[in-house]
Coordinates of C-alpha atoms and ligand atoms in Angstrom, one line a residue:
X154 CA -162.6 -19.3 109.4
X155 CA -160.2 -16.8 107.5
X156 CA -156.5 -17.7 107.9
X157 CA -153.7 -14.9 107.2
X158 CA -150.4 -16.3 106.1
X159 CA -147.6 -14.2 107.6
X160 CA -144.3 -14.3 105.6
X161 CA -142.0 -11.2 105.6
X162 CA -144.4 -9.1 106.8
X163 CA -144.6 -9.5 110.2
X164 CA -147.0 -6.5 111.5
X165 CA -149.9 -5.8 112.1
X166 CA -150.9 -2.2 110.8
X167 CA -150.9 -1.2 107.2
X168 CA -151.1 -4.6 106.2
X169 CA -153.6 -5.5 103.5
X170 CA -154.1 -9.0 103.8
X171 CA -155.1 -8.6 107.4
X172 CA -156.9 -5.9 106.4
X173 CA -159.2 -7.7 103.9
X174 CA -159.1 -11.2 106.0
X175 CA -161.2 -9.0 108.9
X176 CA -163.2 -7.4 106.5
X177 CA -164.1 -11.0 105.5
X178 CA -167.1 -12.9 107.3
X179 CA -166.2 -15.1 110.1
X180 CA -163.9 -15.5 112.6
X181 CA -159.5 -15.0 112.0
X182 CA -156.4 -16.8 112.9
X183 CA -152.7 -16.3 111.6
X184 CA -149.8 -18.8 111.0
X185 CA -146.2 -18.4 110.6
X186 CA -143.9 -21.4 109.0
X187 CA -140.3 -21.6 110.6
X188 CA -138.4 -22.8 107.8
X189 CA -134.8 -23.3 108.4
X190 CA -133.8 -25.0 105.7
X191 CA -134.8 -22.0 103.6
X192 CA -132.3 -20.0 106.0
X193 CA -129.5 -22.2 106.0
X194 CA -129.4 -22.3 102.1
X195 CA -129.8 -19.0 101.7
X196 CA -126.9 -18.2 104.2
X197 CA -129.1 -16.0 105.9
X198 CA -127.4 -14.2 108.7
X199 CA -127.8 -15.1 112.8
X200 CA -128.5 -11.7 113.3
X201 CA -131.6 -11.2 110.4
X202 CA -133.0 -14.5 112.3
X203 CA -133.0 -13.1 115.8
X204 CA -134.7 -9.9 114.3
X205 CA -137.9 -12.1 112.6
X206 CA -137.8 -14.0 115.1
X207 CA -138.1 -11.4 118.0
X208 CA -140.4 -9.2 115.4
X209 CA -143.1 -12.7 115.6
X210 CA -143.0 -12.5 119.2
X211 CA -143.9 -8.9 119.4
X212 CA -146.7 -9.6 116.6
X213 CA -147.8 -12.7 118.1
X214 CA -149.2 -10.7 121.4
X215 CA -150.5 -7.9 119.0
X216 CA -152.5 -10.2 117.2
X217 CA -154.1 -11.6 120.6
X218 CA -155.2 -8.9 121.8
X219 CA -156.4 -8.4 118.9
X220 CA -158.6 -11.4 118.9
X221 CA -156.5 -13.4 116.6
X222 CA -154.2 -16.9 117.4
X223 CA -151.2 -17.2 115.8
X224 CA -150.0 -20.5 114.9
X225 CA -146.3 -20.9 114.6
X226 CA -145.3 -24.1 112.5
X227 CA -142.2 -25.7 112.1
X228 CA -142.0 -26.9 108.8
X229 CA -137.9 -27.2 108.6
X230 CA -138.3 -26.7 104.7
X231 CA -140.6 -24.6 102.0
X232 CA -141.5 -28.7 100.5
X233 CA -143.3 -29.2 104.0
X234 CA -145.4 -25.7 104.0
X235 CA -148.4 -27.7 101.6
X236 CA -148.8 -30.0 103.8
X237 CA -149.3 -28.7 106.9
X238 CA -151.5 -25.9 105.9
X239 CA -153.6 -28.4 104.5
X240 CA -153.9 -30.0 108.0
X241 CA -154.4 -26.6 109.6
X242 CA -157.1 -25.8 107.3
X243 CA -158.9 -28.8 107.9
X244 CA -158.6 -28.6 111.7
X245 CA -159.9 -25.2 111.8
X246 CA -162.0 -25.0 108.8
X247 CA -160.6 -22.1 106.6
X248 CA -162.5 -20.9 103.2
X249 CA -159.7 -18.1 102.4
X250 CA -156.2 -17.5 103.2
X251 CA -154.7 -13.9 102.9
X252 CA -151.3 -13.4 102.3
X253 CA -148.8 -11.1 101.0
X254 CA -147.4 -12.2 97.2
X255 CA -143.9 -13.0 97.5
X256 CA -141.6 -13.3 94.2
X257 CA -138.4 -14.9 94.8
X258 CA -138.4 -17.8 93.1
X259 CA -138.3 -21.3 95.3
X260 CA -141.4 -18.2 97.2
X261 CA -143.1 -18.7 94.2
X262 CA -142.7 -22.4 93.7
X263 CA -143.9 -23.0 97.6
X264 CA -146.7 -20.9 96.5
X265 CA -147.6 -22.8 93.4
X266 CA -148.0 -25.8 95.2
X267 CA -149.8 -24.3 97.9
X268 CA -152.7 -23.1 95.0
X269 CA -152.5 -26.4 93.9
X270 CA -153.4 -28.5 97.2
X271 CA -155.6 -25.2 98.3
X272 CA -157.8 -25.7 95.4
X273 CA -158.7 -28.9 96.0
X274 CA -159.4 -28.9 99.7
X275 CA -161.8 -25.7 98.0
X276 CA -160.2 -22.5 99.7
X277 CA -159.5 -19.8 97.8
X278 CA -156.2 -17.7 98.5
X279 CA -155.8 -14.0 98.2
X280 CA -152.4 -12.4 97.6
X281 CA -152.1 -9.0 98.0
X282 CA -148.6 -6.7 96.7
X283 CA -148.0 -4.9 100.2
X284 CA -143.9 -5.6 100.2
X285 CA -143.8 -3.1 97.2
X286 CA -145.2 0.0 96.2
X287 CA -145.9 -0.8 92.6
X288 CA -147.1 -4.6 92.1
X289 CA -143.6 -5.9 89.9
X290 CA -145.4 -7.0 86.6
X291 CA -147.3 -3.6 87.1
X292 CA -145.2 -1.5 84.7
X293 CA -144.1 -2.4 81.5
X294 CA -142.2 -0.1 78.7
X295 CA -144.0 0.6 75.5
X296 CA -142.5 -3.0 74.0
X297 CA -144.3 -4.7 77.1
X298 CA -141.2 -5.5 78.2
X299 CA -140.4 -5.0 82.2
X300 CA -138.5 -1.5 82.8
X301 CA -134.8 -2.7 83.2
X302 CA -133.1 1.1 83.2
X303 CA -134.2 2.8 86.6
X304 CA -135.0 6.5 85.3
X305 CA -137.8 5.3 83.3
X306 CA -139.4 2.7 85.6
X307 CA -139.3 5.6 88.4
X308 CA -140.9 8.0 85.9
X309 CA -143.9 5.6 85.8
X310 CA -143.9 4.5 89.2
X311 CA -144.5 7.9 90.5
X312 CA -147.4 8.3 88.3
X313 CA -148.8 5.2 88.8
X314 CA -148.3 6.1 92.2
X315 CA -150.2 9.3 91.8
X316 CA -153.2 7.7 90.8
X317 CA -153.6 4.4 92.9
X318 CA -151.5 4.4 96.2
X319 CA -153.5 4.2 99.3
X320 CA -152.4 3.5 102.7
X321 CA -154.1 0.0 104.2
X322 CA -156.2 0.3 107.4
X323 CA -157.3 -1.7 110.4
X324 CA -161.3 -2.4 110.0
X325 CA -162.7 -1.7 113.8
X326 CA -164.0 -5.2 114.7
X327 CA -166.4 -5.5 117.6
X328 CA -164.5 -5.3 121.0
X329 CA -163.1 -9.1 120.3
X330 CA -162.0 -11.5 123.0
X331 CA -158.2 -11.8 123.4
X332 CA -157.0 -14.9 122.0
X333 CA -154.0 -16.7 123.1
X334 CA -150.7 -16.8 121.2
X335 CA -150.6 -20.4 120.4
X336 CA -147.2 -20.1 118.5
X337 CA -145.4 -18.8 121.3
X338 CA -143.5 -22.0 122.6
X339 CA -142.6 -22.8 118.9
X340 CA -141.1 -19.2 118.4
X341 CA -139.3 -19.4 121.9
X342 CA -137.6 -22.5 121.0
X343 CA -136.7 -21.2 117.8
X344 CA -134.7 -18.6 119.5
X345 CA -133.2 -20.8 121.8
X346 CA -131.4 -22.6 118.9
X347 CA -129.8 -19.0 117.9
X348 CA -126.3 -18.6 118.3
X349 CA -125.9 -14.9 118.0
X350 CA -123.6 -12.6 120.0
X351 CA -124.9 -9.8 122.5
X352 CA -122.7 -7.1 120.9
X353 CA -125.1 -7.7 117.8
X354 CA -128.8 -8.1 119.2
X355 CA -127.9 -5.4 121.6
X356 CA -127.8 -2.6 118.6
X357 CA -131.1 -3.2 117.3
X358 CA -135.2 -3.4 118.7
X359 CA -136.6 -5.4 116.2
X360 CA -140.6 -5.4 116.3
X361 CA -143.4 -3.2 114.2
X362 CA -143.7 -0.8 117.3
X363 CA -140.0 -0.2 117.3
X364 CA -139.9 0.5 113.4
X365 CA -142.6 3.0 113.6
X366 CA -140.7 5.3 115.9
X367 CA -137.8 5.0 113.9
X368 CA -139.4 6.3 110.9
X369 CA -141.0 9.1 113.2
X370 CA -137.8 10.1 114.1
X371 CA -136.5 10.0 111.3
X372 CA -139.0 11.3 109.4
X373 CA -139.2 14.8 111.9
X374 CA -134.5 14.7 112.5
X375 CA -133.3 13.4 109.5
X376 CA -135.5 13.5 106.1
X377 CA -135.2 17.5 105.0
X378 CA -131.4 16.7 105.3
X379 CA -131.9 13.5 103.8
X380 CA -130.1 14.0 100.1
X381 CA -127.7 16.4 101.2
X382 CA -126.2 14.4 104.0
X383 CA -126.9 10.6 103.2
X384 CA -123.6 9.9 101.3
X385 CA -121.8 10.2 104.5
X386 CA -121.2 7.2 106.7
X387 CA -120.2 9.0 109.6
X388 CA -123.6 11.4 110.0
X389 CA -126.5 9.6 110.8
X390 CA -128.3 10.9 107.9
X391 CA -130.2 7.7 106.7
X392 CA -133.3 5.7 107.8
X393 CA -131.6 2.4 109.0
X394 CA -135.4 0.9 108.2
X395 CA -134.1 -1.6 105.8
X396 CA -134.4 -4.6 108.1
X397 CA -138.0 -3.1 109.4
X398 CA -138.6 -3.2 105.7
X399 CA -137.2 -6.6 104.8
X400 CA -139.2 -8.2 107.3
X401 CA -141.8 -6.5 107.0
X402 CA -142.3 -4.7 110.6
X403 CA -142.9 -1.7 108.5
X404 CA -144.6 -1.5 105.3
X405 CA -143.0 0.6 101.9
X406 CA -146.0 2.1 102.1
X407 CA -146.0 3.6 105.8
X408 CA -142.5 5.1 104.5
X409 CA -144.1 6.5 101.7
X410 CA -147.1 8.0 103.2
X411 CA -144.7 9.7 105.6
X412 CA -142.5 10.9 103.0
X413 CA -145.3 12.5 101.4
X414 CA -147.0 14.0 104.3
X415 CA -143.6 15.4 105.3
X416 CA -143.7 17.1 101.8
X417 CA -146.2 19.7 102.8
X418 CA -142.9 21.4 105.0
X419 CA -141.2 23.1 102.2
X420 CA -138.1 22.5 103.7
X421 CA -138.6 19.0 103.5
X422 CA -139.0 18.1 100.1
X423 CA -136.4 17.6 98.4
X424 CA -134.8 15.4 101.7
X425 CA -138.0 13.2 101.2
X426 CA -138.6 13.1 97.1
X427 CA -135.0 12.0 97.4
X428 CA -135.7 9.5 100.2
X429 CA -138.8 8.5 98.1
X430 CA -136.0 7.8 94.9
X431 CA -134.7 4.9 97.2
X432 CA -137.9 3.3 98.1
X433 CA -138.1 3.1 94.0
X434 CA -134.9 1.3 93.9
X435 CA -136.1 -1.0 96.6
X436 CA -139.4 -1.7 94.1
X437 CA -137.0 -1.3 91.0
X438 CA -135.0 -4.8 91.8
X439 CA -137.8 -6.2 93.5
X440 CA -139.6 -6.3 89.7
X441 CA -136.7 -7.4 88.6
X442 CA -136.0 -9.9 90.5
X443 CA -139.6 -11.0 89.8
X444 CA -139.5 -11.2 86.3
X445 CA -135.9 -12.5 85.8
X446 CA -135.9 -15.7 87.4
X447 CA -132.2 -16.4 86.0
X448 CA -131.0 -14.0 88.8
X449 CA -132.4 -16.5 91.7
X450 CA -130.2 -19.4 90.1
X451 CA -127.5 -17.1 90.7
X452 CA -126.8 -15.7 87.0
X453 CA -125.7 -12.1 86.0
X454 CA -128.5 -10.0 84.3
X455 CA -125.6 -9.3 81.4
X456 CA -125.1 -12.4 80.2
X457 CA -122.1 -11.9 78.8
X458 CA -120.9 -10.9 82.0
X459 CA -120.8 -14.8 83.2
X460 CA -118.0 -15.5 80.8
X461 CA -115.7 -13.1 82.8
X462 CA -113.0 -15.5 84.9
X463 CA -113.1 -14.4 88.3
X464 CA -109.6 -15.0 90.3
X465 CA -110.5 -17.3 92.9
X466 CA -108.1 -16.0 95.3
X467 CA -108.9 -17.0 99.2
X468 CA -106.3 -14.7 100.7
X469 CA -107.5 -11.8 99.2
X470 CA -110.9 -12.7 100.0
X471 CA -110.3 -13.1 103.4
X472 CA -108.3 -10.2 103.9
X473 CA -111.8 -8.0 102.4
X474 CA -113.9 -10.0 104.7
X475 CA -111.9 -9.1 107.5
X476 CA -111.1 -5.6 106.9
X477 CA -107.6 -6.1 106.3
X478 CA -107.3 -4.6 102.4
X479 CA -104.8 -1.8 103.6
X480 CA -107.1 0.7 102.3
X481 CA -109.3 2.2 105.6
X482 CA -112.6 3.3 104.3
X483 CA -112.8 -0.1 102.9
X484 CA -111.4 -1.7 106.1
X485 CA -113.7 0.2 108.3
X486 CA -117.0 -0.8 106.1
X487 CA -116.0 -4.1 106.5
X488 CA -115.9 -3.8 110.1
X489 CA -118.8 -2.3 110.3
X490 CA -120.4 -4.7 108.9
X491 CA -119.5 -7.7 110.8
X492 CA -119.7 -6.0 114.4
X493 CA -122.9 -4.4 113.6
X494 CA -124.7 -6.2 110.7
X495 CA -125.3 -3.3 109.1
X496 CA -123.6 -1.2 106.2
X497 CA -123.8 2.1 104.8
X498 CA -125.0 2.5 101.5
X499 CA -122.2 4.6 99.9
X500 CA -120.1 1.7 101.6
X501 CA -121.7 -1.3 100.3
X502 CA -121.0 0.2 96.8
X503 CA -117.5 1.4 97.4
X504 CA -116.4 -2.3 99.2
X505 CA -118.4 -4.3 96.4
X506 CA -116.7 -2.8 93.9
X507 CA -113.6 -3.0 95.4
X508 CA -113.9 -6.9 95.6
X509 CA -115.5 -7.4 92.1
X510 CA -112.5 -5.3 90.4
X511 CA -109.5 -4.2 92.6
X512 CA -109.7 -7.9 93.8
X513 CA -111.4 -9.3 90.4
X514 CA -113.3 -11.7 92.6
X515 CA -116.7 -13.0 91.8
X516 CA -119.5 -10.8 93.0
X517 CA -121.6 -13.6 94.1
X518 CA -118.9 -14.5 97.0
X519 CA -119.0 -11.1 98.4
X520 CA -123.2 -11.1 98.1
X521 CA -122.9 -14.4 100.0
X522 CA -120.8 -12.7 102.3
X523 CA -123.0 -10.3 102.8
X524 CA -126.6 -12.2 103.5
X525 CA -124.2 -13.8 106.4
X526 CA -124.2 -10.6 107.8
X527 CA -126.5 -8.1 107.3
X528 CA -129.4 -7.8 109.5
X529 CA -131.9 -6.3 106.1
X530 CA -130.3 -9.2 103.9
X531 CA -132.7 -9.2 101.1
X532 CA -131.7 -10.8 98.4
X533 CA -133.6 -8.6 95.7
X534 CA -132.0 -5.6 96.6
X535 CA -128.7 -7.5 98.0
X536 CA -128.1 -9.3 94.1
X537 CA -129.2 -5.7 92.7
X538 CA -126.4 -4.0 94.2
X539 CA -123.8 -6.5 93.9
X540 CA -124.7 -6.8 90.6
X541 CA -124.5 -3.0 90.1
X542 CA -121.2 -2.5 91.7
X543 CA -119.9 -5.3 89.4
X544 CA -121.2 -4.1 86.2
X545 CA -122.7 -7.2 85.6
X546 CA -126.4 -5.9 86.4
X547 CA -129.1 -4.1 85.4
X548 CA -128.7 -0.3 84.7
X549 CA -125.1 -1.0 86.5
X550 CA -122.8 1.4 86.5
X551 CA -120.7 0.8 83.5
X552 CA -117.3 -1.5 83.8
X553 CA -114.9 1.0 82.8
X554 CA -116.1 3.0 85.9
X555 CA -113.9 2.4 89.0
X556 CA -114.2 3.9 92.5
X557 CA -110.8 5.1 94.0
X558 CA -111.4 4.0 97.2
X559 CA -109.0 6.7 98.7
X560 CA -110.9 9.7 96.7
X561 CA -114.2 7.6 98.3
X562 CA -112.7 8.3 101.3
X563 CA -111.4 11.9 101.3
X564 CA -114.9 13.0 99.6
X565 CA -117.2 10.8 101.7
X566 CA -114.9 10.8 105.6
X567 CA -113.3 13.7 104.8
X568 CA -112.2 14.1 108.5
X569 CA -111.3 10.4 109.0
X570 CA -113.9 10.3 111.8
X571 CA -115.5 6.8 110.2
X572 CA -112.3 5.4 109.3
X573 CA -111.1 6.2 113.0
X574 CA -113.9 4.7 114.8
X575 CA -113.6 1.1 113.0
X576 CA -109.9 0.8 112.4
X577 CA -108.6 2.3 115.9
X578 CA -105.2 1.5 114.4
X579 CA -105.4 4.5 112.6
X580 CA -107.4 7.0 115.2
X581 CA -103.8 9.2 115.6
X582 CA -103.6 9.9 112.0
X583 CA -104.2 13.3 110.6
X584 CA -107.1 13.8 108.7
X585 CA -104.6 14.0 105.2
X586 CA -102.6 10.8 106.4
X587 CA -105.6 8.8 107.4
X588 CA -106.5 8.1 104.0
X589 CA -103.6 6.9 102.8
X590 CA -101.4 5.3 105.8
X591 CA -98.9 3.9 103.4
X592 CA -97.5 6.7 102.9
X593 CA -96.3 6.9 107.2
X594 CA -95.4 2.9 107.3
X595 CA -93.5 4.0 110.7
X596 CA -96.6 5.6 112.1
X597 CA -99.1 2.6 111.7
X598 CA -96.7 -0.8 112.4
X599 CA -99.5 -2.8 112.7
X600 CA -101.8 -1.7 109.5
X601 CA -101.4 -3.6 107.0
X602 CA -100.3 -2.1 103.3
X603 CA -102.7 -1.8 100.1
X604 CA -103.3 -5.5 99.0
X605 CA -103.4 -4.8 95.4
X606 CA -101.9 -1.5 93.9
X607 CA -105.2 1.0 92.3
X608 CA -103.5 2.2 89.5
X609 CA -104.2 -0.2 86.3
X610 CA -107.1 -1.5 87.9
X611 CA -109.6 0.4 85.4
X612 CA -107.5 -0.9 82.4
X613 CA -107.8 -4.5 83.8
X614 CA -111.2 -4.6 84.0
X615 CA -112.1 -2.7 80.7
X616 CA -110.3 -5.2 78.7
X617 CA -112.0 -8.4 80.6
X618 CA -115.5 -6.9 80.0
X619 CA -114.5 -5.8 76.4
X620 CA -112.9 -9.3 75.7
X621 CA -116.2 -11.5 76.9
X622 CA -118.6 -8.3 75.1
X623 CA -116.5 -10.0 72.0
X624 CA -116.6 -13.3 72.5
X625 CA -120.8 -13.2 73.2
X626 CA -121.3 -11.2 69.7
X627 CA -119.0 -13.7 68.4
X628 CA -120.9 -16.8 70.2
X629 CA -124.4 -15.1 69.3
X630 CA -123.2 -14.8 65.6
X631 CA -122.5 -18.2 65.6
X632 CA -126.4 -19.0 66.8
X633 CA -127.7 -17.0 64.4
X634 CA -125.5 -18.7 61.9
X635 CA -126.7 -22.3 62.9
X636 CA -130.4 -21.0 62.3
X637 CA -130.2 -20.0 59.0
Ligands
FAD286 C1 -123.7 -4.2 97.3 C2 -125.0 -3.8 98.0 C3 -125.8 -4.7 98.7 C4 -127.0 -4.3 99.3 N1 -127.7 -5.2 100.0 C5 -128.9 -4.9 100.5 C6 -129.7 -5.8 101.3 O1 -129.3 -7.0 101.4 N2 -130.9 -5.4 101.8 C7 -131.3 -4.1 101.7 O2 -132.4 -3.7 102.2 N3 -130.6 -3.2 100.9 C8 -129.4 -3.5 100.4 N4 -128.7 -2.6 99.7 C9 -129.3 -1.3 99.4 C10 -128.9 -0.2 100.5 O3 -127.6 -0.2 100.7 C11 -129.6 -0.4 101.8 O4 -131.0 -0.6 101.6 C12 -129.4 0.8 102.7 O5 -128.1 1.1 102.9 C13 -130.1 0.6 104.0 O6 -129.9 1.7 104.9 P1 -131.1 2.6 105.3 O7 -132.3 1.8 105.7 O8 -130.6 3.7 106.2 O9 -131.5 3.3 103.9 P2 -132.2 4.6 103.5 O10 -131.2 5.5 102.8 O11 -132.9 5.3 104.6 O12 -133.3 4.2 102.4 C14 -134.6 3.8 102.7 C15 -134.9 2.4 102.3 O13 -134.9 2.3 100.8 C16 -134.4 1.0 100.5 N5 -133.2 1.3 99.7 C17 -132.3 2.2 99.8 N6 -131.3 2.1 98.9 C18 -131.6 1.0 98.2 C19 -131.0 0.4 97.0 N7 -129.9 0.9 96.5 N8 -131.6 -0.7 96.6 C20 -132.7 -1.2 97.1 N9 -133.3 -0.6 98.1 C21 -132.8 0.5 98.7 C22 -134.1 0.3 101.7 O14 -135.2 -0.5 102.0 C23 -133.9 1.4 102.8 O15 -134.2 1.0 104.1 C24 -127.5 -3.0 99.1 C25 -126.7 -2.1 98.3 C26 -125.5 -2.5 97.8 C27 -124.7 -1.5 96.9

């Protein structure tokens, strides 16, 4: 028997494990491990579970009438996954297991173990790299060192790309009896536990067949006007894939295969070699994430950075969580995200920022703030962009560079139509006024003003990163001293 392990990769086309596991002699199955406890310590949002777990109960039935049972275990933790896959595997007699690697860290730990008790019991376990589109220890710099500044890494990824990508297929198996979805009752019960408002689950289809007609429509509406429109929240202009991706209902390499194809309309190039520059980034912190393990115990890539002193100030957090900062494109990002689970990219930059420097509070609050919403929380690309809007990351945008969230605003909701959808408060303003209430206090009673004043922001924050850039040279002077 050949057993594929499905983790965040929950489909059942372009998936290389499955793939290889039916190319295999003998019969297949499938398992899934619910693992709770891995949820509830990574503050992983309601909403993200209702989407895996829907998106399992979509590829359970695929996968039966495909011929092939999948088991649905409750483990309750990652320290329970050995275990009961050895029990599994000597019920139904596996050889080999096929997975898809995984590279957070405690994923790597369960994994080691895994090898360990799989080696005994004699099966052997293939891992395949189908969540990225470059394996992460693929690429290395001419030092051998991993690629931490983006323009290079994407330089080589596209060539690597050129010469080895291929899109995974579905083997035609003999006409195979349906199996039953065994897993079913476990998955059912697992949603019954959810506490998760309609307003959210109602906005999104989770499911593989769902995210492939989402990239078809946006591949043939949306990708030629792709880099010219995708800056503005109030256009739909981007993919929305991101929590097809994070769970895996869609492969990176689907999007990339479509991307390409779309690339023989001339019009749509540029849209999709710019769309294409975003899957990158998507690969770019997963290899990073991979290969700095500090970053899963919750450390800046700069280490220097971690000397900074962070206010710990609650009100002010709050009033960001809650879209009460006084300054509306913040405000109405904010909202976004907790009514919909979702944000826009230009906004995730513009409100982390805003919290890690016209706030000055630590990053890591607002990323935690952020798995407890979205619905793609992912926590390579989630600690890559915090990390970037705080300047504490890798290839960040540099500390003395600030975002004035009301220039954000006029540039990027010119019109106010964003603003005016998520902060109603403000829907009567002019499209000059909007921007800046404050400056019509009689017009908006009930919006609050600017929480912290912009101006001297920039200067605040330059001389906290320059001060702890000193005291690091002067601590790393002092090691080199000791050695001597
Ligand atoms: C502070 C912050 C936090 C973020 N947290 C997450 C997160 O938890 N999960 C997540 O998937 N993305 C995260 N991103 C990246 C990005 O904002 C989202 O991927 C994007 O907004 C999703 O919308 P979309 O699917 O329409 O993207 P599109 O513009 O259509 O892009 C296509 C795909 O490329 C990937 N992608 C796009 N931009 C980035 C990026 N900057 N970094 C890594 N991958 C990218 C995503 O998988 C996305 O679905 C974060 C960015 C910032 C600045």
């Amino acid at each position: 028997m050949n057993l594929v392990w499905y983790r965040n990769d929950l489909r059942a086309h372009a998936h290389r494990a499955l793939q290889e596991a039916l190319l295999a002699e003998g019969p297949v199955m499938a398992v899934y491990f619910l693992c709770d406890a891995q949820w509830d310590n990574h503050g992983v949002a309601p909403l993200r579970r209702w989407y895996v777990l829907h998106s399992l109960l979509e590829l359970g039935e695929q996968l039966a009438a495909k011929g092939i049972a999948l088991h649905v275990l409750d483990a309750g933790d990652f320290s329970q996954v050995s275990v009961q896959l050895a029990e599994l595997v000597r019920k139904h007699e596996i050889r080999q297991i096929f997975c898809t690697r995984e590279y957070p860290l405690n994923e790597r730990r369960r994994d080691e173990a895994v090898a360990k008790e799989m080696k005994q019991l004699g099966v052997t376990i293939r891992g395949f790299d189908d969540s990225v589109l470059v394996p992460p220890t693929t690429l290395r710099t001419g030092k051998g060192t991993p690629y931490t500044v983006f323009s290079a890494f994407k330089k080589r990824w596209d060539v690597w790309l050129e010469e080895h990508f291929s899109l995974p297929g579905l083997p035609d198996r003999q006409t195979p009896e349906p199996a039953e979805f065994v897993g079913k009752k476990q998955v059912d019960a697992a949603i019954g536990k959810l506490q998760v408002s309609a307003s959210l689950t109602r906005i999104w289809e989770p499911g593989e067949q769902a995210a492939a007609r989402q990239l078809e429509q946006f591949v043939s509406r949306h990708l030629a006007g792709y880099r010219q429109y995708r800056d503005y929240p109030s256009l739909t202009a981007t993919s929305s894939l991101s929590a097809a991706l994070s769970a895996g209902t869609l492969s990176p390499a689907s999007c990339f295969h479509a991307a390409r194809q779309a690339m023989a309309d001339a019009g749509a190039r540029d849209g999709a070699a710019c769309w294409i520059g975003e899957l990158a980034w998507r690969d770019f912190y997963r290899q990073i994430m991979a290969q700095y393990p500090r970053l899963s115990w919750g450390k800046a890539f700069r280490p220097e950075t971690d000397l900074l002193e962070w206010d710990n100030d609650n009100d002010l957090f709050d009033a960001w969580c809650e879209g009460r900062t006084g300054y509306p494109l913040v405000d109405a990002a904010m909202r976004q995200l907790v009514a919909t689970g979702w944000m826009h990219n230009r906004l995730r930059m513009v409100t982390a920022m805003f919290l890690s420097k016209h706030l000055w509070q630590d990053w890591r609050k607002g990323e935690d703030f952020f798995m407890r919403h979205l619905i793609d929380g992912d926590f390579a690309a989630n600690n890559g962009g915090w990390q970037w809007s705080a300047s504490t990351g890798t290839d960040a945008v540099p500390y003395f560079r600030v975002f004035n969230p009301v220039r954000q605003s006029q540039r990027f909701d010119a019109e106010g139509k964003f603003i005016a959808h998520w902060v109603p408060e403000l829907k009567t303003l002019d499209n000059k006024t909007i921007h800046e209430p404050w400056k019509q206090p009689l017009l908006v009673p009930d919006y609050p003003a600017p929480i912290v004043p912009h101006a001297g922001v920039r200067e605040r924050v330059t001389e906290s990163f320059k001060g702890v850039k000193e005291a690091w040279d002067h601590l790393q002077d002092q090691v080199k001293g000791a050695e001597v």
